[in-house]
Coordinates of C-alpha atoms in Angstrom, one line a residue:
X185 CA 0.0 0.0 0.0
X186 CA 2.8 2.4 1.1
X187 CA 5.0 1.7 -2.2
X188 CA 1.9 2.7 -4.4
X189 CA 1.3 6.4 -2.3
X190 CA 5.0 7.0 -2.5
X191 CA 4.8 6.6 -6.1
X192 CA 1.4 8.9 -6.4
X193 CA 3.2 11.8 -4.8
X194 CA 6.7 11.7 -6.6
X195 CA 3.8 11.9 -9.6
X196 CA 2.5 14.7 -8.5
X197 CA 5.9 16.6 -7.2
X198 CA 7.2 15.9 -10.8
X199 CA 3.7 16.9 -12.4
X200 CA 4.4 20.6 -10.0
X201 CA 7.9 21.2 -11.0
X202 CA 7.4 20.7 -14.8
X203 CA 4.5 23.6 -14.3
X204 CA 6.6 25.7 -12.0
X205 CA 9.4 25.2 -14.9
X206 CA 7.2 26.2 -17.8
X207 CA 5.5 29.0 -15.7
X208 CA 9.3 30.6 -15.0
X209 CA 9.8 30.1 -18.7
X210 CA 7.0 32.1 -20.0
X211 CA 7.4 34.8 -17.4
X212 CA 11.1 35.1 -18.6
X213 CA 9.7 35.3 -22.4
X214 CA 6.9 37.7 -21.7
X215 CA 9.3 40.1 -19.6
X216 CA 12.6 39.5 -21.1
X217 CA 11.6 42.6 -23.6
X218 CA 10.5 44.5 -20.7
X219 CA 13.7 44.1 -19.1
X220 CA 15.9 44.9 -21.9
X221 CA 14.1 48.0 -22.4
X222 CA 14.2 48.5 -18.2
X223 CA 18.4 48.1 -18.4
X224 CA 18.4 50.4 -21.0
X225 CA 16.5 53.3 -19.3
X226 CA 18.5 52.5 -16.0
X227 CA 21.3 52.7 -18.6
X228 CA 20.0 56.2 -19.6
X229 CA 19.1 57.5 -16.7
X230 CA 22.9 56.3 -15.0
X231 CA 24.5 58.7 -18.0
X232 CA 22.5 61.1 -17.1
X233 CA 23.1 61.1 -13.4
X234 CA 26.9 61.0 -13.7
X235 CA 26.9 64.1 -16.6
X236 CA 24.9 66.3 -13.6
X237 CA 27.5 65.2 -11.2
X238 CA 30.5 66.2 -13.4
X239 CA 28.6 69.3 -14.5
X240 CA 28.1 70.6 -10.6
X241 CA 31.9 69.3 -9.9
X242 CA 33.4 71.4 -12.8
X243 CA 31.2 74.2 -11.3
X244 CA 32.7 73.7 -8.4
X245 CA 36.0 73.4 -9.1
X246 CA 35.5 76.2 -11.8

């Protein structure tokens, strides 16, 4: 009896990680655009952070 349960829920834990794995995998397809665009604008926005900051030191040292 025990043998048959054991073999029902390594079933079932294999059943959940194949649908955790596929679940990862279309959040990384659906997003991966989303990300690329969200490194660029961090990109962007980076430059831009570091021209103010050399901007207000040359004022400074100016």
């Amino acid at each position: 009896m025990g043998g048959h349960g054991d073999g029902v829920r390594r079933y079932r834990l294999v059943v959940v990680l194949v649908l955790v794995l596929v679940a990862l995998l279309l959040v990384v397809l659906v997003l991966e655009p989303l990300v690329f665009e969200l490194l660029v604008f961090v990109e962007l926005l980076l430059q831009l952070v570091l021209r103010q900051l050399k901007a207000l030191h040359f004022l400074n040292c100016g």
